[in-house]
Coordinates of C-alpha atoms in Angstrom, one line a residue:
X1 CA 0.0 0.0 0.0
X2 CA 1.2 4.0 -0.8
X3 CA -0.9 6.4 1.6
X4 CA -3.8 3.6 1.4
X5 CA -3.5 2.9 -1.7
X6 CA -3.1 -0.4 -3.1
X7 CA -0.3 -0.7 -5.9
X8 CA 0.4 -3.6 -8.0
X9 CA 4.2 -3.6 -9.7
X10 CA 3.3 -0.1 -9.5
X11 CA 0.2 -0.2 -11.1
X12 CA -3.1 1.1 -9.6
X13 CA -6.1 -1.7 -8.9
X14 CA -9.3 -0.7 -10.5
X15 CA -11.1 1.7 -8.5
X16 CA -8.3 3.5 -6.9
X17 CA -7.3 5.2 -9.8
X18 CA -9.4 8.6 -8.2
X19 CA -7.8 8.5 -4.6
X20 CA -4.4 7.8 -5.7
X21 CA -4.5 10.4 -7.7
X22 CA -5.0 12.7 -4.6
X23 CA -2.1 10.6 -2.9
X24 CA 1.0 10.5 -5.3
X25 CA 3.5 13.3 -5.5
X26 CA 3.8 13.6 -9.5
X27 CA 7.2 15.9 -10.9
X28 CA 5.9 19.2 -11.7
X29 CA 7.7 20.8 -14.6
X30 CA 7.7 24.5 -16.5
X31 CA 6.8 24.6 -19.6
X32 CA 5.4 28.1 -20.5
X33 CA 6.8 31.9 -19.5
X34 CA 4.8 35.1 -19.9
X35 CA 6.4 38.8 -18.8
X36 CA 5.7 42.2 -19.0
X37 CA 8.4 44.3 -17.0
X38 CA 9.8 48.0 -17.5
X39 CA 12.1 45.8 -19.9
X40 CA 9.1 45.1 -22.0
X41 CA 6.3 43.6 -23.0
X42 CA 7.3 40.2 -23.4
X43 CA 9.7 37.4 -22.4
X44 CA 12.6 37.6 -25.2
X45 CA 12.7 41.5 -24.5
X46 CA 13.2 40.5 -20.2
X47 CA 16.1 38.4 -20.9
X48 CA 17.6 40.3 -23.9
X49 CA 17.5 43.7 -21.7
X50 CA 18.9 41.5 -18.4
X51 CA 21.9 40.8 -20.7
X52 CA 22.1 43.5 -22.4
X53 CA 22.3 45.4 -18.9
X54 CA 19.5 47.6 -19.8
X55 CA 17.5 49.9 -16.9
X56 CA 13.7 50.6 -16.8
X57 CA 14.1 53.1 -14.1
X58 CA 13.4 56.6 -15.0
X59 CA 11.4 60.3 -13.7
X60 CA 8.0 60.1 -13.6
X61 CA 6.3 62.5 -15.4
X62 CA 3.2 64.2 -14.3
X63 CA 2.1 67.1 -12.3
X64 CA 1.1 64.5 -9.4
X65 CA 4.5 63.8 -9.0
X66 CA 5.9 67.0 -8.9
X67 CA 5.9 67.7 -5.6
X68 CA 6.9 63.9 -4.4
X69 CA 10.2 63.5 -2.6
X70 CA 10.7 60.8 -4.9
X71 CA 10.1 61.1 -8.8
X72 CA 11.6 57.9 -10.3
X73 CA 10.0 54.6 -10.6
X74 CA 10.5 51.6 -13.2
X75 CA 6.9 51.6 -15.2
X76 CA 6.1 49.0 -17.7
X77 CA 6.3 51.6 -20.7
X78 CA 3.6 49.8 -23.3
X79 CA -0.1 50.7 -22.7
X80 CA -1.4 47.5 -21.5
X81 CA -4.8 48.6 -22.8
X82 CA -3.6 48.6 -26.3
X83 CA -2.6 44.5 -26.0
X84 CA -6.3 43.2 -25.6
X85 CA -9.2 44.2 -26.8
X86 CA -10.6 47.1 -25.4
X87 CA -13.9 46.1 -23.8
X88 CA -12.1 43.8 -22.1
X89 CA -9.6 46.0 -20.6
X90 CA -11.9 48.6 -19.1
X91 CA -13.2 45.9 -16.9
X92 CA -9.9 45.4 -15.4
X93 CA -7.8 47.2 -13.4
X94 CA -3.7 47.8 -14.6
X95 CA -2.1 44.9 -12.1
X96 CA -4.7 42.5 -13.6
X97 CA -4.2 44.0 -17.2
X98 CA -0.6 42.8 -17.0
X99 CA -1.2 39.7 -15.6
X100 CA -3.8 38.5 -18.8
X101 CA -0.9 39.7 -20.8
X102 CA 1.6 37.5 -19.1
X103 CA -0.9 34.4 -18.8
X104 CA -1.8 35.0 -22.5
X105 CA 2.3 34.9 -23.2
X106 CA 3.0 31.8 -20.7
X107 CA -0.1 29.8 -22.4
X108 CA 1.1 30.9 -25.5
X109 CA 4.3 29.6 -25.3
X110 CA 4.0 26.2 -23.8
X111 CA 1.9 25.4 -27.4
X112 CA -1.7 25.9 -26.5
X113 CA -4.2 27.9 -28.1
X114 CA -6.1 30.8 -26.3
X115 CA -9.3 28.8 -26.8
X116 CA -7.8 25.5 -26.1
X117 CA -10.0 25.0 -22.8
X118 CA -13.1 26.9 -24.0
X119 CA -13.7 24.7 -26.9
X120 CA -12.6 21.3 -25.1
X121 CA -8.7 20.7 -26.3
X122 CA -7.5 21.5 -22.8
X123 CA -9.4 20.1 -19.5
X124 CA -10.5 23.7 -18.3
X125 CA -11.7 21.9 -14.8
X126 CA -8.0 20.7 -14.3
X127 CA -6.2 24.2 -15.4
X128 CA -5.9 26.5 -12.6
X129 CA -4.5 30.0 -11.4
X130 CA -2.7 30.7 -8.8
X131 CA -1.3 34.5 -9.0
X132 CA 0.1 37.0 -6.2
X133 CA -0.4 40.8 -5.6
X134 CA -0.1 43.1 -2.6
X135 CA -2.5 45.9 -3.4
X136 CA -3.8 44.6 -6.5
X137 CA -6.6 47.5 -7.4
X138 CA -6.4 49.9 -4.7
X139 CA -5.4 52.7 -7.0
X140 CA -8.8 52.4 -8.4
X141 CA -9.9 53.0 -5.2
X142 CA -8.0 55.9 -4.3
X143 CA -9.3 57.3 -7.7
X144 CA -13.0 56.4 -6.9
X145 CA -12.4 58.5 -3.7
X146 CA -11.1 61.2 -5.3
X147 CA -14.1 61.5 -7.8
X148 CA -16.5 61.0 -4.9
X149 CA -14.7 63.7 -2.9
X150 CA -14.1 66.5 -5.6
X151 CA -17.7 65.6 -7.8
X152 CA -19.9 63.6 -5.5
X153 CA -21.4 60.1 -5.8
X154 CA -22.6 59.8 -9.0
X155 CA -19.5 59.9 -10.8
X156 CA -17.8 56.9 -8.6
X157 CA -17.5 54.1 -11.6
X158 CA -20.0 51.4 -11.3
X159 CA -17.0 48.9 -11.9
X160 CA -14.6 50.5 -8.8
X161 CA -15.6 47.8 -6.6
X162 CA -14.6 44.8 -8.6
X163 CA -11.7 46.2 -10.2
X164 CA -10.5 47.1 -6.5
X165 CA -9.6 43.4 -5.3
X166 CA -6.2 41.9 -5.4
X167 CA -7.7 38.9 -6.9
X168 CA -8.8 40.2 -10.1
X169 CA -5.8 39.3 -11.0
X170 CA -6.4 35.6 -11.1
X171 CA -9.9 35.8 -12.1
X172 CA -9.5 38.0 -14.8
X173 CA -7.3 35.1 -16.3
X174 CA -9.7 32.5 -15.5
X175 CA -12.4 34.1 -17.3
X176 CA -9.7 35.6 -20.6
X177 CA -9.0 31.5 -20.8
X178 CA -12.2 29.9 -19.7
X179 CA -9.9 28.1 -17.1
X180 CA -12.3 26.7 -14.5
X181 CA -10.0 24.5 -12.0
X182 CA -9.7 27.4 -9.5
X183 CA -8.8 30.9 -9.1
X184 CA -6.2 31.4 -6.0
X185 CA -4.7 34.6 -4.8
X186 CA -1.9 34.8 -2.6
X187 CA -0.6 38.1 -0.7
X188 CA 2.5 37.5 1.2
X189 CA 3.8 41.0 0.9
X190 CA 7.2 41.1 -1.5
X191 CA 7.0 37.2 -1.3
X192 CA 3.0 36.9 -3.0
X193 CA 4.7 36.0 -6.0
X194 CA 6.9 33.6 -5.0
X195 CA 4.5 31.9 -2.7
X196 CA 1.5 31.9 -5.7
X197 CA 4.1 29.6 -7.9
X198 CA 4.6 27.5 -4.9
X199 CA 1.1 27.2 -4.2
X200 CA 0.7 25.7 -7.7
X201 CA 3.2 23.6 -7.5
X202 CA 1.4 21.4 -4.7
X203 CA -2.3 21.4 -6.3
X204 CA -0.5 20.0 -9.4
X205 CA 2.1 17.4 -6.8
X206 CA -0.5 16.3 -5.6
X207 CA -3.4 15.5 -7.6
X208 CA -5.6 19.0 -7.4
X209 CA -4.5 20.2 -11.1
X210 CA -2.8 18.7 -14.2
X211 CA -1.8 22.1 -15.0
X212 CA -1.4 25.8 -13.7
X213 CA -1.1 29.3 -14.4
X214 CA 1.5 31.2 -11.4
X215 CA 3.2 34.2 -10.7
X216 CA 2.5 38.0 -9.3
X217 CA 1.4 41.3 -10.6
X218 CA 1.5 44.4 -9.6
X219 CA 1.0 48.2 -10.5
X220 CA 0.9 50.6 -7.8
X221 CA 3.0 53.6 -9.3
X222 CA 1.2 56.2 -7.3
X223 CA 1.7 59.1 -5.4
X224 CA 0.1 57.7 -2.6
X225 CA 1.5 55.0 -2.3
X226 CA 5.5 56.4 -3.4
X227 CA 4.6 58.8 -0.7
X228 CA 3.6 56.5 1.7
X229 CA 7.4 54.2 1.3
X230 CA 9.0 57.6 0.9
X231 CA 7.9 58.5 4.4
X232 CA 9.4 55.3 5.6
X233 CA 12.5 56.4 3.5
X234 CA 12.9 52.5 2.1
X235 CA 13.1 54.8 -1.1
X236 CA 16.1 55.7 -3.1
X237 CA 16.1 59.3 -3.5
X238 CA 18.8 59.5 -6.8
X239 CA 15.8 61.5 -8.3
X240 CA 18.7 62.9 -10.6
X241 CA 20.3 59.6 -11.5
X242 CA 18.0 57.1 -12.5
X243 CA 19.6 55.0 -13.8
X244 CA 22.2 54.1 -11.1
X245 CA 19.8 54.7 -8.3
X246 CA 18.6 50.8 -7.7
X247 CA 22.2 49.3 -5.9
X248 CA 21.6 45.5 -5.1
X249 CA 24.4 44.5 -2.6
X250 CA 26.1 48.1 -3.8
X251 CA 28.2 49.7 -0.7
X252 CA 25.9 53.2 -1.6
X253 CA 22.6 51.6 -2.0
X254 CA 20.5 54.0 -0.3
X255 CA 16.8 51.9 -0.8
X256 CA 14.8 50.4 -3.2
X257 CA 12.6 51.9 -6.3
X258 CA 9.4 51.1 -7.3
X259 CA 8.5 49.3 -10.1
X260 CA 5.6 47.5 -12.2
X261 CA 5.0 44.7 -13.7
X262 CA 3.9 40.7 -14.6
X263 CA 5.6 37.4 -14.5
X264 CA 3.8 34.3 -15.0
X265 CA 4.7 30.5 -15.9
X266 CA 2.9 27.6 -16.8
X267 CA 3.2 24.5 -14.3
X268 CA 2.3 20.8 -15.6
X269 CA 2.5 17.5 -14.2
X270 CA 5.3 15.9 -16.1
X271 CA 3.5 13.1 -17.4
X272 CA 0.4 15.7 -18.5
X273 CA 3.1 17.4 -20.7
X274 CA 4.7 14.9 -22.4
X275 CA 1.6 13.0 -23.3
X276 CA 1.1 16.7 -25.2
X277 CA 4.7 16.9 -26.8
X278 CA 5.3 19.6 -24.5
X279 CA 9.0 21.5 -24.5
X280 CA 9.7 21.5 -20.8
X281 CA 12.1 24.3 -19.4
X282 CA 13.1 22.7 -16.1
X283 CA 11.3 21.0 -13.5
X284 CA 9.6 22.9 -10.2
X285 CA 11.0 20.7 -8.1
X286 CA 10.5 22.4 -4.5
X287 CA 9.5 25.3 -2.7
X288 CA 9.8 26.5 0.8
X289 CA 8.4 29.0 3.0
X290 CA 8.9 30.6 6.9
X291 CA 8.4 33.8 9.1
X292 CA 10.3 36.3 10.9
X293 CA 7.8 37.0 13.6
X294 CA 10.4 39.5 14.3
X295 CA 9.0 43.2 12.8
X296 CA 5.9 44.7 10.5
X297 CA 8.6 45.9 8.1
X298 CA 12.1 45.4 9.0
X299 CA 13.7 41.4 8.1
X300 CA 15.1 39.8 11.1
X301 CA 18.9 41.0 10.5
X302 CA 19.8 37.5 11.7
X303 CA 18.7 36.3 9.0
X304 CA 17.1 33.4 10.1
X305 CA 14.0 33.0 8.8
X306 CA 15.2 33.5 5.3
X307 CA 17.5 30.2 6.4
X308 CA 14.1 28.5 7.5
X309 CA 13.0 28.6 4.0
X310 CA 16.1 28.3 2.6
X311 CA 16.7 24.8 3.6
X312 CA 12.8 24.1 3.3
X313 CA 13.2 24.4 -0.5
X314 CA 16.2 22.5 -0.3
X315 CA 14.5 19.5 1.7
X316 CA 11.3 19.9 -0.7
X317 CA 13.6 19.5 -3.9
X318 CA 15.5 16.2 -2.4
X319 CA 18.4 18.3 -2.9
X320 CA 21.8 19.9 -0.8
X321 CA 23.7 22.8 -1.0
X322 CA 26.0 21.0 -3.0
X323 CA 23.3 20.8 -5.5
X324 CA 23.0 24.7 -6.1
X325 CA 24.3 26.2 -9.6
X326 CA 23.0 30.2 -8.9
X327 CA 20.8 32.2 -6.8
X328 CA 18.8 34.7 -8.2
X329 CA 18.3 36.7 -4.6
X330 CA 15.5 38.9 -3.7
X331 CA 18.4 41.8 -2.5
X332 CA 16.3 45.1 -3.3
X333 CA 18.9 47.6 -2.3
X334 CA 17.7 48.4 0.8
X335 CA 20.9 48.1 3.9
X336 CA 19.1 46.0 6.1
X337 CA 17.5 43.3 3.7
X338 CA 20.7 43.2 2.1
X339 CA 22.9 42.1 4.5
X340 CA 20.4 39.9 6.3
X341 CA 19.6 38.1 3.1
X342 CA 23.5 37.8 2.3
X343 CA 24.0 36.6 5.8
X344 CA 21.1 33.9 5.4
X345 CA 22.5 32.6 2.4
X346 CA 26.5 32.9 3.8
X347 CA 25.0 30.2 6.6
X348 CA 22.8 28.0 3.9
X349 CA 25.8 27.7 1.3
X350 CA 28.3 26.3 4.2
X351 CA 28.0 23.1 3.2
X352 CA 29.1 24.3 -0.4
X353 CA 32.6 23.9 -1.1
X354 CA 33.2 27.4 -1.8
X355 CA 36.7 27.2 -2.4
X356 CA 36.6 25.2 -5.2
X357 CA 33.6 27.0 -6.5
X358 CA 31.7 29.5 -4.9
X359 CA 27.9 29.8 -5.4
X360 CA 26.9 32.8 -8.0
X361 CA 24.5 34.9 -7.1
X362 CA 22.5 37.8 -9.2
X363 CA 19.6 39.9 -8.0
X364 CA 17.5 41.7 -11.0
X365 CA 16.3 44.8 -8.8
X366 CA 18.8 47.4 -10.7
X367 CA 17.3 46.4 -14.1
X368 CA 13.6 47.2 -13.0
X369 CA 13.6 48.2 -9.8
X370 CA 11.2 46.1 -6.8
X371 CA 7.8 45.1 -8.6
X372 CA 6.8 44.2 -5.2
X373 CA 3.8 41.2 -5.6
X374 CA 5.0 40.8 -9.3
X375 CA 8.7 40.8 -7.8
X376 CA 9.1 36.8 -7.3
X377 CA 6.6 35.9 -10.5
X378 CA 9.6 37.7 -12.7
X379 CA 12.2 36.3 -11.1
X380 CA 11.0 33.0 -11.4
X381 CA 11.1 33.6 -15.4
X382 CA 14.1 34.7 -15.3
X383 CA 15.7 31.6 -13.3
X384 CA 14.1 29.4 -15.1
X385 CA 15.6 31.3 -18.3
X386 CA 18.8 31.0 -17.0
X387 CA 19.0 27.5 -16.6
X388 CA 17.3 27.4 -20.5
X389 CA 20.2 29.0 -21.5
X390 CA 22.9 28.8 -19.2
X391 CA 23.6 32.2 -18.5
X392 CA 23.5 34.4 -14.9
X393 CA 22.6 38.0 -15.9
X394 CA 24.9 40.6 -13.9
X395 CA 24.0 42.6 -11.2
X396 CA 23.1 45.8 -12.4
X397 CA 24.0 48.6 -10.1
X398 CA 25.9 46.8 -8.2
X399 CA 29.3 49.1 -8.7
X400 CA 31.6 48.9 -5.7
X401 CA 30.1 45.3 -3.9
X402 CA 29.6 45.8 0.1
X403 CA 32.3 44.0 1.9
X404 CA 29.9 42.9 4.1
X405 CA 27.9 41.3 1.5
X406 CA 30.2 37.9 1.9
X407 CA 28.8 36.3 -1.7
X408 CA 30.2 35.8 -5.2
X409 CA 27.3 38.3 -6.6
X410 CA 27.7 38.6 -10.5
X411 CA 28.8 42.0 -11.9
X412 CA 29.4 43.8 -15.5
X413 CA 28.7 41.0 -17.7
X414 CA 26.5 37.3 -17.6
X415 CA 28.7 34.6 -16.4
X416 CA 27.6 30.8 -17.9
X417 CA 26.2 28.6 -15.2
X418 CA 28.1 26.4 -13.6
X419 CA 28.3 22.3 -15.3
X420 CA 28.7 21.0 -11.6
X421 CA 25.1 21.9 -9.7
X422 CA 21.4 21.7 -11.0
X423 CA 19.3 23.6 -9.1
X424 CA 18.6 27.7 -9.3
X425 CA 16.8 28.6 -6.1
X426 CA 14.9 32.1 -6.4
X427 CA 14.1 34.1 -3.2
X428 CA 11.8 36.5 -2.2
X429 CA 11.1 37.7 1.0
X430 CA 8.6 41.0 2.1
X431 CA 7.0 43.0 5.1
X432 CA 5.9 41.4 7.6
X433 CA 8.3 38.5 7.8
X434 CA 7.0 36.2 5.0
X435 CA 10.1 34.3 3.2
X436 CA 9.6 32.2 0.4
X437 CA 11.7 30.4 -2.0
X438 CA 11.6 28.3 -5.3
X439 CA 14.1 25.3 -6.2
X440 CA 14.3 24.7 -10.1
X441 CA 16.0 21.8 -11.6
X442 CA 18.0 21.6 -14.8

């Protein structure tokens, strides 16, 4: 018997066939990648400008901004409006805008048809999203009040309700797809992303799904809400430098900069892709997740819970620290998270032989500055890209490297993937304490 299941030579009896499919951890692999970042609207344009070491970070124009301590950001720069038809978009507010595009990319690109599940080629009850977003429509909110306020009650838009929640986001996708497995939103803080993917991950493991649509959006380029982190001052204030002002693991990082964005991939079961001739990218093979409990915004500079879920991917995957090729790391230029999160992984790569070759690791925050809830959706694309091609993007920013820092953190120019590890782990961690982390297998 397996979990109370009876097997035969590995087989299942008749009649089981249901319940064990509830019971039996299947590999999970990637096999489609959407994007839109301040890189561009798709995929190929992500990785070409992470190469290429281009910067989406730039002044915001706009009397609203005028007055703001802080004038930069990293916006997407196509009008996401212009990408679907526009009905459609009017229903939907600009985080879940970017997330139809990326989920239209990701499907897409694993080989399916946008009306695969609506006319019966894809099982629509066993597709599913799973997508995560801090603030998801509030800026329609604040816009509604600001109507309301300055022209009274009848010119709040009928929609501002439903275009308000974070989850829009996933059900947006579920209805632009006609997916009808389930419709999950996860907000973790800076981690939502990350967290959504590994989410998916165990609905497919174990049984829920056969295949899933995961990652984070987010578009909150506001002055409220850049006010609101400026008066924190977790901003960078290089309003006159833009393009240097995001400084992952840089010894003059000074904060982080907003940005905006969508990063999706598609998750199968293994044997559900191959029985479609599916390309697979990698395999999923583990997430893991933990807390602080230490602060409402500041990480625990021990670094500790980051560690937590550090070695809970590791366990999840089947795999050790000798199995790690690169870390894409969260590191959003901010002092504090910096050096805890270098500090956490210091401790986690001990068991690496790091003198005869020391773990790379990149983090993608100077390119397009923190897309927050979108933040870990991206990055997964991007790690599972760099396994795909074998390539670490550099650090952008990242001029004169903290000594403090204590990693091998990949500057100037990409550096090929090292032949003797597998696994890429991407990390995310946000406010509040939430870590999470994604293992990917070559």
């Amino acid at each position: 018997m397996f979990n109370g299941v009876h097997l035969n030579d590995g087989n299942i009896r008749d009649g089981d066939a249901e319940e064990a499919r509830f019971r039996r951890p299947r590999r999970v692999v990637v096999t489609g990648l959407g994007a839109v970042t301040p890189l561009g609207a798709d995929v190929p344009e992500l990785w070409q400008g992470l190469l290429d070491g281009r910067c989406g970070v730039r002044e915001l124009a706009g009397e609203e901004f005028a007055d703001q301590p802080v004038r930069i950001a990293a916006p997407v720069t196509v009008d996401p409006a212009t990408l679907i038809p526009r009905a459609q978009a009017r229903r939907m507010n600009r985080s879940a805008l970017l997330a139809v595009i990326a989920a239209r990319e990701a499907w897409q690109d694993a080989g399916l048809g946008l009306a695969d599940a609506q006319e019966g080629r894809v099982a629509a009850d066993r597709a599913g999203i799973s997508m995560g977003t801090i603030i998801g429509g509030a800026p329609v909110l604040v816009d509604a009040d600001r109507r309301l306020r300055d022209k009274g009650p009848r010119y709040v838009p009928p929609l501002a309700a439903a275009m308000t929640v974070p989850s829009q986001a996933a059900s947006q996708i579920s209805i632009d797809l006609h997916l009808t497995g389930e419709a999950r939103t996860v907000t973790s803080a800076c981690a939502s992303g990350t967290e959504a993917i590994g989410n998916a991950i165990d609905r497919i493991r174990y049984g829920h799904l056969d295949m899933a649509l995961a990652g984070g959006s987010e578009a909150v380029l506001t002055p409220t809400v850049m006010g609101a982190f400026a008066a924190m001052r977790a901003l960078s204030t290089r309003n006159d430098e833009p393009y240097g002002a995001s400084r992952p693991f840089d010894k003059a990082r000074d904060g982080f900069v907003h940005g905006e964005g969508a990063g999706v991939l598609l998750l199968e079961a293994e044997e559900h892709a191959l029985a479609r001739g599916a390309r697979i990218y990698c395999e999923a093979a583990g997430w893991g997740l933990s807390a602080d409990a230490h602060h409402m915004a500041a990480p625990d500079p021990t670094g500790a819970g980051i560690v937590r879920a550090l070695r809970a991917a590791l366990r999840d995957a089947d795999a050790t620290t000798r199995d790690i090729a690169h870390v894409n790391a969260h590191a959003t230029a901010t002092v504090e998270g910096d050096l805890a999160e270098a500090r956490a992984l210091r401790e986690v790569l001990e068991g690496h032989d790091a003198a005869a070759r020391p773990v790379p690791v990149t983090s993608l925050k100077g390119h397009f500055g923190h897309l927050q809830g979108a933040a870990g959706g991206v990055e997964a694309v991007a790690s599972v890209l760099t396994l795909h091609h074998g390539l670490i993007p550099p650090t952008l920013g990242c001029e004169n490297l903290d000594d403090a820092i204590g990693l091998d953190v990949v500057t100037t120019v990409p550096r090929p993937v090292p032949e003797d590890g597998n696994l890429v782990l991407s990390n995310s961690f946000g406010f509040g304490g939430h870590n999470a982390v994604l293992a990917f297998r070559r």
